[in-house]
Tab-separated table of C-alpha atoms and ligand atoms in Angstrom:
chain	number	residue	atom	x	y	z
A	1	UNK	CA	-28.945	119.059	27.707
A	2	UNK	CA	-28.214	116.526	24.956
A	3	UNK	CA	-24.717	115.960	23.553
A	4	UNK	CA	-23.570	118.462	20.934
A	5	UNK	CA	-22.816	115.502	18.671
A	6	UNK	CA	-22.163	111.787	19.020
A	7	UNK	CA	-18.735	112.144	17.419
A	8	UNK	CA	-16.495	115.190	17.023
A	9	UNK	CA	-13.056	115.663	15.485
A	10	UNK	CA	-10.901	118.689	16.340
A	11	UNK	CA	-7.700	119.479	14.405
A	12	UNK	CA	-4.756	121.207	16.116
A	13	UNK	CA	-5.912	119.995	19.500
A	14	UNK	CA	-2.602	119.803	21.398
A	15	UNK	CA	-2.735	123.456	22.540
A	16	UNK	CA	-4.721	126.663	22.472
A	17	UNK	CA	-8.336	126.723	21.357
A	18	UNK	CA	-8.214	123.159	20.034
A	19	UNK	CA	-7.057	121.706	23.356
A	20	UNK	CA	-9.731	123.657	25.226
A	21	UNK	CA	-12.432	122.505	22.792
A	22	UNK	CA	-11.472	118.908	23.552
A	23	UNK	CA	-11.307	119.627	27.303
A	24	UNK	CA	-14.744	121.258	27.493
A	25	UNK	CA	-16.380	118.693	25.207
A	26	UNK	CA	-15.038	115.834	27.343
A	27	UNK	CA	-16.089	117.529	30.589
A	28	UNK	CA	-19.612	118.404	29.412
A	29	UNK	CA	-22.523	116.727	31.226
A	30	UNK	CA	-23.400	114.796	28.035
A	31	UNK	CA	-20.012	114.307	26.342
A	32	UNK	CA	-19.787	113.030	22.787
A	33	UNK	CA	-19.214	109.291	22.605
A	34	UNK	CA	-16.082	109.868	20.497
A	35	UNK	CA	-13.838	112.936	20.635
A	36	UNK	CA	-11.082	112.598	18.038
A	37	UNK	CA	-8.267	114.957	18.981
A	38	UNK	CA	-5.778	115.312	16.164
A	39	UNK	CA	-2.322	116.801	16.362
A	40	UNK	CA	0.960	116.527	14.518
A	41	UNK	CA	2.773	114.341	17.028
A	42	UNK	CA	0.551	112.898	19.761
A	43	UNK	CA	3.451	110.903	21.249
A	44	UNK	CA	5.976	113.773	21.285
A	45	UNK	CA	6.588	116.538	23.845
A	46	UNK	CA	4.057	118.860	22.144
A	47	UNK	CA	1.307	116.307	22.753
A	48	UNK	CA	1.882	116.068	26.522
A	49	UNK	CA	-1.076	118.182	27.707
A	50	UNK	CA	-3.401	116.360	25.334
A	51	UNK	CA	-2.145	112.936	26.462
A	52	UNK	CA	-2.732	113.908	30.095
A	53	UNK	CA	-6.262	115.052	29.258
A	54	UNK	CA	-6.995	111.891	27.263
A	55	UNK	CA	-5.837	109.771	30.222
A	56	UNK	CA	-8.730	111.237	32.250
A	57	UNK	CA	-11.442	110.791	29.597
A	58	UNK	CA	-11.928	107.538	27.682
A	59	UNK	CA	-14.040	109.398	25.102
A	60	UNK	CA	-10.903	111.206	23.838
A	61	UNK	CA	-9.002	109.357	21.133
A	62	UNK	CA	-5.669	110.784	20.023
A	63	UNK	CA	-5.216	110.675	16.275
A	64	UNK	CA	-2.085	111.669	14.419
A	65	UNK	CA	-2.500	114.168	11.606
A	66	UNK	CA	1.079	115.099	10.733
A	67	UNK	CA	0.030	118.103	8.714
A	68	UNK	CA	-3.351	119.269	7.490
A	69	UNK	CA	-1.992	119.323	3.922
A	70	UNK	CA	-0.242	115.950	4.096
A	71	UNK	CA	-2.638	113.730	2.181
A	72	UNK	CA	-1.313	110.298	3.313
A	73	UNK	CA	-1.476	111.537	6.898
A	74	UNK	CA	-5.058	112.809	6.521
A	75	UNK	CA	-6.039	109.480	4.982
A	76	UNK	CA	-4.373	107.660	7.869
A	77	UNK	CA	-6.432	109.774	10.268
A	78	UNK	CA	-9.636	108.953	8.354
A	79	UNK	CA	-8.847	105.242	8.687
A	80	UNK	CA	-8.114	105.559	12.407
A	81	UNK	CA	-11.382	107.429	12.993
A	82	UNK	CA	-13.343	104.934	10.897
A	83	UNK	CA	-11.971	102.028	12.908
A	84	UNK	CA	-13.361	103.591	16.104
A	85	UNK	CA	-16.698	104.612	14.584
A	86	UNK	CA	-17.259	101.174	12.997
A	87	UNK	CA	-20.530	101.552	11.060
A	88	UNK	CA	-21.303	105.098	12.280
A	89	UNK	CA	-20.396	108.326	10.521
A	90	UNK	CA	-18.571	111.391	11.858
A	91	UNK	CA	-20.987	114.102	12.986
A	92	UNK	CA	-18.834	117.143	13.574
A	93	UNK	CA	-15.507	118.154	12.044
A	94	UNK	CA	-13.873	121.254	13.553
A	95	UNK	CA	-11.072	122.616	11.368
A	96	UNK	CA	-9.237	124.507	14.097
A	97	UNK	CA	-5.535	124.093	13.167
A	98	UNK	CA	-4.173	127.356	11.883
A	99	UNK	CA	-1.115	129.521	11.817
A	100	UNK	CA	-0.607	133.272	11.974
A	101	UNK	CA	1.858	135.612	10.315
A	102	UNK	CA	2.661	139.236	10.931
A	103	UNK	CA	4.278	139.790	7.530
A	104	UNK	CA	3.902	143.244	6.033
A	105	UNK	CA	4.049	144.172	2.362
A	106	UNK	CA	7.768	144.911	2.786
A	107	UNK	CA	8.720	141.857	4.842
A	108	UNK	CA	6.540	139.317	3.035
A	109	UNK	CA	8.257	136.431	1.295
A	110	UNK	CA	6.781	134.008	-1.174
A	111	UNK	CA	7.461	130.839	0.833
A	112	UNK	CA	5.817	132.240	3.934
A	113	UNK	CA	2.750	133.330	1.976
A	114	UNK	CA	2.426	129.870	0.403
A	115	UNK	CA	2.935	127.977	3.627
A	116	UNK	CA	0.338	130.061	5.527
A	117	UNK	CA	-2.108	129.547	2.661
A	118	UNK	CA	-1.438	125.824	2.749
A	119	UNK	CA	-2.288	125.518	6.445
A	120	UNK	CA	-5.178	127.991	6.673
A	121	UNK	CA	-6.957	127.642	3.336
A	122	UNK	CA	-5.864	124.369	1.721
A	123	UNK	CA	-5.767	122.331	4.960
A	124	UNK	CA	-9.422	122.817	5.950
A	125	UNK	CA	-10.800	121.958	2.492
A	126	UNK	CA	-8.461	118.986	2.132
A	127	UNK	CA	-9.403	117.600	5.551
A	128	UNK	CA	-13.127	118.162	4.870
A	129	UNK	CA	-12.828	116.468	1.475
A	130	UNK	CA	-11.223	113.347	2.949
A	131	UNK	CA	-13.712	113.119	5.826
A	132	UNK	CA	-16.702	113.744	3.537
A	133	UNK	CA	-17.669	110.059	3.201
A	134	UNK	CA	-17.855	109.783	7.007
A	135	UNK	CA	-19.812	113.057	7.257
A	136	UNK	CA	-22.187	111.807	4.564
A	137	UNK	CA	-22.662	108.583	6.463
A	138	UNK	CA	-23.550	110.553	9.608
A	139	UNK	CA	-25.926	112.835	7.709
A	140	UNK	CA	-27.785	109.830	6.287
A	141	UNK	CA	-27.622	107.631	9.340
A	142	UNK	CA	-28.884	109.983	12.050
A	143	UNK	CA	-32.546	109.786	11.047
A	144	UNK	CA	-32.702	113.570	11.475
A	145	UNK	CA	-33.980	116.303	9.210
A	146	UNK	CA	-32.525	119.782	8.799
A	147	UNK	CA	-28.963	120.873	9.490
A	148	UNK	CA	-27.182	120.758	12.853
A	149	UNK	CA	-23.890	119.875	14.505
A	150	UNK	CA	-25.544	116.795	15.961
A	151	UNK	CA	-26.347	115.542	12.444
A	152	UNK	CA	-23.322	116.434	10.274
A	153	UNK	CA	-21.256	119.621	10.169
A	154	UNK	CA	-17.957	121.217	9.212
A	155	UNK	CA	-16.915	124.172	11.353
A	156	UNK	CA	-14.023	126.262	10.091
A	157	UNK	CA	-12.320	128.339	12.764
A	158	UNK	CA	-11.774	131.669	11.064
A	159	UNK	CA	-10.970	135.197	12.187
A	160	UNK	CA	-12.451	138.659	11.956
A	161	UNK	CA	-9.082	139.696	10.516
A	162	UNK	CA	-10.006	137.766	7.364
A	163	UNK	CA	-13.161	139.816	6.834
A	164	UNK	CA	-12.859	141.941	3.684
A	165	UNK	CA	-16.012	143.794	4.742
A	166	UNK	CA	-14.435	144.865	8.062
A	167	UNK	CA	-10.744	145.220	7.053
A	168	UNK	CA	-10.013	145.708	10.766
A	169	UNK	CA	-6.776	147.472	11.744
A	170	UNK	CA	-5.028	146.848	8.438
A	171	UNK	CA	-2.639	149.773	8.816
A	172	UNK	CA	-1.564	148.792	12.340
A	173	UNK	CA	-1.377	145.040	11.631
A	174	UNK	CA	-1.225	144.262	7.895
A	175	UNK	CA	-0.685	140.487	8.363
A	176	UNK	CA	-1.104	139.831	4.637
A	177	UNK	CA	-0.658	136.022	4.599
A	178	UNK	CA	-2.913	135.477	7.627
A	179	UNK	CA	-5.731	137.768	6.512
A	180	UNK	CA	-5.675	136.629	2.876
A	181	UNK	CA	-5.549	132.922	3.772
A	182	UNK	CA	-8.473	133.259	6.195
A	183	UNK	CA	-10.478	135.219	3.595
A	184	UNK	CA	-9.829	132.295	1.228
A	185	UNK	CA	-10.885	129.852	3.946
A	186	UNK	CA	-14.100	131.879	4.347
A	187	UNK	CA	-14.885	131.409	0.675
A	188	UNK	CA	-14.289	127.682	1.095
A	189	UNK	CA	-16.804	127.687	3.953
A	190	UNK	CA	-19.362	129.566	1.889
A	191	UNK	CA	-19.009	127.275	-1.136
A	192	UNK	CA	-19.087	124.087	0.936
A	193	UNK	CA	-22.179	125.290	2.784
A	194	UNK	CA	-23.971	125.752	-0.554
A	195	UNK	CA	-22.755	122.464	-2.011
A	196	UNK	CA	-23.301	120.259	1.043
A	197	UNK	CA	-26.662	121.673	2.197
A	198	UNK	CA	-28.665	119.150	0.157
A	199	UNK	CA	-26.539	116.334	1.573
A	200	UNK	CA	-27.568	117.317	5.101
A	201	UNK	CA	-24.174	118.784	6.075
A	202	UNK	CA	-23.947	122.164	7.761
A	203	UNK	CA	-20.912	124.385	7.218
A	204	UNK	CA	-20.188	127.548	9.224
A	205	UNK	CA	-17.212	129.836	9.921
A	206	UNK	CA	-16.578	130.869	13.534
A	207	UNK	CA	-14.384	133.695	14.823
A	208	UNK	CA	-13.256	132.715	18.351
A	209	UNK	CA	-12.558	136.303	19.490
A	210	UNK	CA	-9.090	137.554	20.358
A	211	UNK	CA	-7.945	134.816	22.716
A	212	UNK	CA	-4.992	134.306	25.082
A	213	UNK	CA	-3.157	131.476	23.311
A	214	UNK	CA	0.311	131.197	21.790
A	215	UNK	CA	-1.179	132.799	18.697
A	216	UNK	CA	-3.371	135.403	20.421
A	217	UNK	CA	-0.692	136.255	23.048
A	218	UNK	CA	-1.213	137.377	26.643
A	219	UNK	CA	-2.465	140.764	25.411
A	220	UNK	CA	-5.736	139.207	24.240
A	221	UNK	CA	-8.805	140.130	26.296
A	222	UNK	CA	-10.458	136.694	26.242
A	223	UNK	CA	-9.383	133.575	28.079
A	224	UNK	CA	-9.443	130.371	26.107
A	225	UNK	CA	-12.104	129.028	28.514
A	226	UNK	CA	-14.453	131.967	27.773
A	227	UNK	CA	-13.961	131.740	24.038
A	228	UNK	CA	-14.551	128.001	23.866
A	229	UNK	CA	-17.593	128.144	26.166
A	230	UNK	CA	-19.051	130.681	23.745
A	231	UNK	CA	-18.106	128.695	20.647
A	232	UNK	CA	-19.693	125.493	21.970
A	233	UNK	CA	-22.897	127.281	22.843
A	234	UNK	CA	-23.012	128.846	19.345
A	235	UNK	CA	-22.391	125.420	17.760
A	236	UNK	CA	-25.261	123.889	19.716
A	237	UNK	CA	-27.672	126.439	18.199
A	238	UNK	CA	-26.584	126.189	14.536
A	239	UNK	CA	-29.237	125.211	11.987
A	240	UNK	CA	-30.052	125.576	8.276
A	241	UNK	CA	-30.431	129.335	8.877
A	242	UNK	CA	-26.816	129.671	10.040
A	243	UNK	CA	-25.186	127.219	7.644
A	244	UNK	CA	-23.044	129.378	5.366
A	245	UNK	CA	-22.818	132.116	8.018
A	246	UNK	CA	-19.756	133.788	9.533
A	247	UNK	CA	-20.373	134.117	13.269
A	248	UNK	CA	-18.312	135.140	16.254
A	249	UNK	CA	-17.963	133.220	19.536
A	250	UNK	CA	-21.046	135.044	20.891
A	251	UNK	CA	-23.193	134.199	17.875
A	252	UNK	CA	-23.033	137.648	16.255
A	253	UNK	CA	-23.064	137.670	12.478
A	254	UNK	CA	-19.925	139.071	10.795
A	255	UNK	CA	-19.544	140.511	7.301
A	256	UNK	CA	-17.488	138.381	4.928
B	301	LIG	N1	-5.998	133.105	19.361
B	301	LIG	C1	-6.693	134.018	18.741
B	301	LIG	O1	-6.803	135.177	19.196
B	301	LIG	C2	-7.398	133.684	17.458
B	301	LIG	C3	-8.195	134.692	16.880
B	301	LIG	C4	-8.875	134.415	15.709
B	301	LIG	C5	-8.780	133.157	15.137
B	301	LIG	N2	-7.999	132.208	15.695
B	301	LIG	C6	-7.945	130.902	15.020
B	301	LIG	O2	-8.169	129.881	15.960
B	301	LIG	C7	-7.487	128.676	15.573
B	301	LIG	C8	-6.675	128.158	16.746
B	301	LIG	O3	-5.778	129.172	17.132
B	301	LIG	P1	-4.982	129.180	18.517
B	301	LIG	O4	-5.035	130.562	19.030
B	301	LIG	O5	-5.414	128.041	19.374
B	301	LIG	O6	-3.507	128.932	17.958
B	301	LIG	P2	-2.243	128.187	18.605
B	301	LIG	O7	-2.288	128.233	20.070
B	301	LIG	O8	-1.078	128.757	17.878
B	301	LIG	O9	-2.476	126.658	18.149
B	301	LIG	C9	-2.498	126.346	16.770
B	301	LIG	C10	-2.761	124.864	16.593
B	301	LIG	O10	-2.774	124.564	15.188
B	301	LIG	C11	-1.823	123.513	14.933
B	301	LIG	N3	-1.253	123.664	13.595
B	301	LIG	C12	-0.679	124.762	13.072
B	301	LIG	N4	-0.281	124.504	11.809
B	301	LIG	C13	-0.625	123.212	11.551
B	301	LIG	C14	-0.470	122.354	10.434
B	301	LIG	N5	0.103	122.789	9.308
B	301	LIG	N6	-0.942	121.095	10.511
B	301	LIG	C15	-1.500	120.649	11.649
B	301	LIG	N7	-1.670	121.408	12.759
B	301	LIG	C16	-1.235	122.672	12.693
B	301	LIG	C17	-0.772	123.683	16.014
B	301	LIG	O11	-0.032	122.487	16.153
B	301	LIG	P3	1.517	122.512	16.691
B	301	LIG	O12	1.453	122.656	18.182
B	301	LIG	O13	2.045	121.192	16.249
B	301	LIG	O14	2.189	123.675	16.035
B	301	LIG	C18	-1.665	123.981	17.216
B	301	LIG	O15	-2.254	122.802	17.690
B	301	LIG	C19	-6.643	129.059	14.351
B	301	LIG	O16	-7.275	128.651	13.167
B	301	LIG	C20	-6.575	130.577	14.429
B	301	LIG	O17	-6.387	131.187	13.158
B	301	LIG	C21	-7.311	132.443	16.839
């Protein structure tokens, strides 16, 4: 099996789904040449598991991205990635960093709503915008036709809970800021897929399932290993037909 992509960047990779994405990519039989693992503080206590993983795999490069809406920090991360890639582009950007909220209509406060929107909706588009020149370079430089993760792609990690078509369990778990911000992120995915198609860049939203992480809690039915194995196999099969799609970790299509 060939590598999913020559270079991959994963945001929010110090724990949860992001950490497991980096772990499985690095351990794959044909690992990417460069795995850029971003987190807020790679040198601090929250980066420990990622540092230990990186020590075992030279393909993993730790990159600081203090916040996905902190523009100077994103630009610093672009520069760091560019210095490793030299004249190559970045093939695959996985916008994984995200934050949940259980706020109800009664408990909701304005600051919480804005901060969840910033991380879940503004962060992914801002990060994609800043990495676009490197994605464009990859799309042009690969000598490939069509759309794929091995050429150039943006994957936005979304959630079924953001599906307006499904409106799953709203009465039991309203989660207004989380659902609304992920619905907004879905629209970003859809628009970017349309706009970037002609530039050779694929864009797809992926729901990882309900996963045992700090966010998903121990009650979740899926282990992080199962979810990420599924996600990586879905990513390997993406093409022009699934750019602009909303898929789950098993490749099933979801309503927006
Ligand atoms: N777990 C589930 O059941 C589930 C279901 C559907 C969708 N998802 C989605 O999957 C993605 C990963 O979730 P997870 O379960 O792995 O969550 P998690 O265990 O809570 O990890 C979240 C990651 O995002 C980072 N992050 C949060 N806010 C950030 C910000 N403003 N800037 C930079 N990094 C930030 C965190 O960094 P720190 O450690 O520094 O906080 C952490 O690395 C999210 O987008 C989530 O919405 C998860």
